[in-house]
Coordinates of C-alpha atoms in Angstrom, one line a residue:
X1 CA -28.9 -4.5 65.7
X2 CA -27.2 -1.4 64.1
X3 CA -24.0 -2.6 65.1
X4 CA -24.3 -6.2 63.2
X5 CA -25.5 -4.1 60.3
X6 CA -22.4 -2.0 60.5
X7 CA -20.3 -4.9 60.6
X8 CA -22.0 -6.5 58.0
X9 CA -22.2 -3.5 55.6
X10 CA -18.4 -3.3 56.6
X11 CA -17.2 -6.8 55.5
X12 CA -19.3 -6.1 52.4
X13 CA -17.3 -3.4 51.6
X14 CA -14.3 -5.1 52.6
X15 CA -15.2 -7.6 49.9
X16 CA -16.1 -5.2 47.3
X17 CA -12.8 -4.2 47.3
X18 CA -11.1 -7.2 47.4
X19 CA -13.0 -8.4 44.4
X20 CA -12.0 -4.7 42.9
X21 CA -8.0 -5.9 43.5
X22 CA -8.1 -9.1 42.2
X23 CA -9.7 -7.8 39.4
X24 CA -6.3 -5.5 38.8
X25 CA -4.6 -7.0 35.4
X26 CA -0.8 -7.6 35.8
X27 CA 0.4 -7.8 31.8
X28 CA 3.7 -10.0 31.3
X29 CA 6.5 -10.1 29.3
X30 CA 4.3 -12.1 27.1
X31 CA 1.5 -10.4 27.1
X32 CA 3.9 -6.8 26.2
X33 CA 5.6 -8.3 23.4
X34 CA 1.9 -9.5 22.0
X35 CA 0.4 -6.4 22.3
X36 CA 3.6 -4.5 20.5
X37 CA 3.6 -7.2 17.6
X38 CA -0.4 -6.6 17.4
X39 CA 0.2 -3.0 17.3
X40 CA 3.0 -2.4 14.9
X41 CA 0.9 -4.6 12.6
X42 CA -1.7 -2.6 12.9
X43 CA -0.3 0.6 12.1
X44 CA 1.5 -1.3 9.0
X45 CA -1.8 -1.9 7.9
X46 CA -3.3 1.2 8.1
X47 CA -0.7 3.1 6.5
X48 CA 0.2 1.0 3.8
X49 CA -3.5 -0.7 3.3
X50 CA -4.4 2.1 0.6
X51 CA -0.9 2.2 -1.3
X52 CA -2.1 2.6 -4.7
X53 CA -5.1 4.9 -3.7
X54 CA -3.4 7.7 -4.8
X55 CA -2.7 6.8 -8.5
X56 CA -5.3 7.5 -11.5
X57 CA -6.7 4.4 -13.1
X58 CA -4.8 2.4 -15.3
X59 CA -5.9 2.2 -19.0
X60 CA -4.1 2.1 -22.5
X61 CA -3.4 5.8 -24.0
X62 CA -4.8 7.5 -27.1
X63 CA -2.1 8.5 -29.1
X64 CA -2.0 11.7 -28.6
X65 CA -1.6 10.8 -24.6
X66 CA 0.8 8.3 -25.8
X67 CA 2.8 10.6 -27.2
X68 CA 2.8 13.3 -24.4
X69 CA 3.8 9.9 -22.3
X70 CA 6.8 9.2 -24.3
X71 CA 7.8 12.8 -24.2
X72 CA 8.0 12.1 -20.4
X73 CA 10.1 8.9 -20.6
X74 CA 12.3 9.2 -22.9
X75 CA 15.6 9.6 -21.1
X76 CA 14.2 8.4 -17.4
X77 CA 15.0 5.2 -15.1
X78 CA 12.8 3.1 -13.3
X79 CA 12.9 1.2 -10.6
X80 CA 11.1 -1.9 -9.2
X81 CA 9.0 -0.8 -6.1
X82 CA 10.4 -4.3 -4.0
X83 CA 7.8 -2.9 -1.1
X84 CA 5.6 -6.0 -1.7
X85 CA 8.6 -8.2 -2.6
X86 CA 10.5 -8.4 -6.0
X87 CA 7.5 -9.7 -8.6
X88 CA 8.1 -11.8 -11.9
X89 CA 6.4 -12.3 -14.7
X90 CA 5.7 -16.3 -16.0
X91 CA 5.9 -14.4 -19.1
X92 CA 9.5 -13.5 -18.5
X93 CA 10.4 -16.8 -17.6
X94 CA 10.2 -15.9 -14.0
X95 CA 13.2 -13.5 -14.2
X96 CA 12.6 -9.8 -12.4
X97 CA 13.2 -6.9 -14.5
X98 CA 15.1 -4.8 -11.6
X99 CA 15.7 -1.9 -13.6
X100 CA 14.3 -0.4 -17.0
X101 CA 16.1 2.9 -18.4
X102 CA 14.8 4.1 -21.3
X103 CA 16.7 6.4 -24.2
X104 CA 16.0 8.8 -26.2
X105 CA 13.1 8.7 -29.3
X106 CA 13.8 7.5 -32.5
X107 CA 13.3 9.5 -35.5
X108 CA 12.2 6.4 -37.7
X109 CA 9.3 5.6 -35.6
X110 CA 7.6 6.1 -32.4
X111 CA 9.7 4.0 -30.0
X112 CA 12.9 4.3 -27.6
X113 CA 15.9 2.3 -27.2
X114 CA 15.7 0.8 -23.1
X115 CA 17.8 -1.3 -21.3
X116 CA 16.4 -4.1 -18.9
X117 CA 18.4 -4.9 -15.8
X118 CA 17.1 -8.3 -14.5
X119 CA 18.1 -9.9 -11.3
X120 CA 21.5 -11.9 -11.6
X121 CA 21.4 -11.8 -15.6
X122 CA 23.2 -9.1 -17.9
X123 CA 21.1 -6.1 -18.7
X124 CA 18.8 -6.9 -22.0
X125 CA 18.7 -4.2 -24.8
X126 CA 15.1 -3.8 -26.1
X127 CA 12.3 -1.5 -27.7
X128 CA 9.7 0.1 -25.9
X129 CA 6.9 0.7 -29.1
X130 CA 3.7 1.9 -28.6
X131 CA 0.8 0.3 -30.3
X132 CA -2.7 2.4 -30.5
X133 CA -5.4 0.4 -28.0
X134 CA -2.9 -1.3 -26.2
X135 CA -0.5 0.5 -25.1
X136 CA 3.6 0.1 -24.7
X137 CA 5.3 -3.0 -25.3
X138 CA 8.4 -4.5 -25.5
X139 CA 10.6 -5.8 -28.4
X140 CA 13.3 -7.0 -29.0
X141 CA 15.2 -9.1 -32.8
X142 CA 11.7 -8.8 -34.1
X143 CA 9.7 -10.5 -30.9
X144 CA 6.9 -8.5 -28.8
X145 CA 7.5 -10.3 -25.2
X146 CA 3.9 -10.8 -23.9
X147 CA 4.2 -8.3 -21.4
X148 CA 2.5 -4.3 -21.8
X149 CA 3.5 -1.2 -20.2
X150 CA 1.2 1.4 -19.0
X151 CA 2.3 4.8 -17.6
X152 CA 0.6 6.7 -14.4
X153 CA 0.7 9.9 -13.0
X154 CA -0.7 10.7 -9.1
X155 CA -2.9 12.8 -8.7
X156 CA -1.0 15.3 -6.7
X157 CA 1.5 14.6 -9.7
X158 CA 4.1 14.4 -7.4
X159 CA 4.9 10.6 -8.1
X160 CA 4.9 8.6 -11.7
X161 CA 4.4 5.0 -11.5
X162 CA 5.4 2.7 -14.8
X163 CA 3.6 -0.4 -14.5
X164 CA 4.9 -3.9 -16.4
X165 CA 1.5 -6.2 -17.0
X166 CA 1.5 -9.7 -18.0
X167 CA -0.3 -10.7 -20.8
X168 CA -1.7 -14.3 -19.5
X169 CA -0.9 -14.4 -15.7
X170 CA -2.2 -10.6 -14.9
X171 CA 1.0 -9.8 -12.7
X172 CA 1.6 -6.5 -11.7
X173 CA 5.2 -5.4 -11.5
X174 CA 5.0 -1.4 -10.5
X175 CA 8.3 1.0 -11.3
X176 CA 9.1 4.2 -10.2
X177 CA 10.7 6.8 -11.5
X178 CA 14.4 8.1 -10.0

């Protein structure tokens, strides 16, 4: 009697780890190359899911901020950030603004000659002006293009961020400074 018990505690055991080796998953070339895309999209998104985190809130200066602002741009270039893509604005007739580089101050009044560089157009000579409550604009032969500009600083200061609103569709077109 101990013997069939033996044998049968033996086939048991036999089949215990038979079940354990067919339960041994053998990953594919499929499965790999699923798992890498799922992981590099993962990390994509973790490291670049808080990208503006680091920037102050965004609201129109005082004029005495605004002017400590313009001290800071006045002779500078900025860049489109293309991370997300290149953005438009409907209020620019769907034309990205590449490139803005803005002059020096004029002594008449408190704006600076800038140039626009817009993707396959001729750069755009205009006015950045600053108007108390809303912020920067742009003008140029006497029109204000319904677009405002608002300056930002990180809080580490280590990077400066210009960003282009539109007036009516809300786009966010984010420069930074070379």
């Amino acid at each position: 009697m101990q013997d069939k018990n033996t044998k049968e505690t033996d086939k048991k055991e036999g089949t215990e780890e038979k079940v354990k080796a067919k339960k041994r998953l053998t990953l594919g070339r499929a499965h790999v190359a699923m798992l890498s895309v799922s992981a590099t999209v993962l990390v994509f998104i973790l490291a670049f899911s808080c990208y503006g985190c680091s920037y102050q809130p965004i609201s129109p200066p005082t004029p005495e901020e605004a002017e400590v602002t313009f001290k800071g741009l006045y002779s500078s270039t900025w860049e489109l950030d293309t991370a997300m893509g290149v953005t438009s604005l409907t209020e620019l007739n769907d034309i990205a603004v590449l490139k803005f580089v803005i002059a020096s101050k004029h002594t008449e009044n408190e704006s600076a000659s800038t140039t626009m560089y817009l993707k396959d157009m001729p750069p755009v000579l205009v006015e950045l002006v600053y108007t108390e409550g809303y912020g920067f604009s742009i003008e140029s032969g006497g029109q204000t293009f319904a677009v405002k500009l608002l300056y930002s600083a990180s809080k580490d200061g280590k990077s400066e961020t210009l960003t282009m609103i539109g007036n009516e569709s809300n786009i966010h077109c984010y420069y930074l400074k070379k």
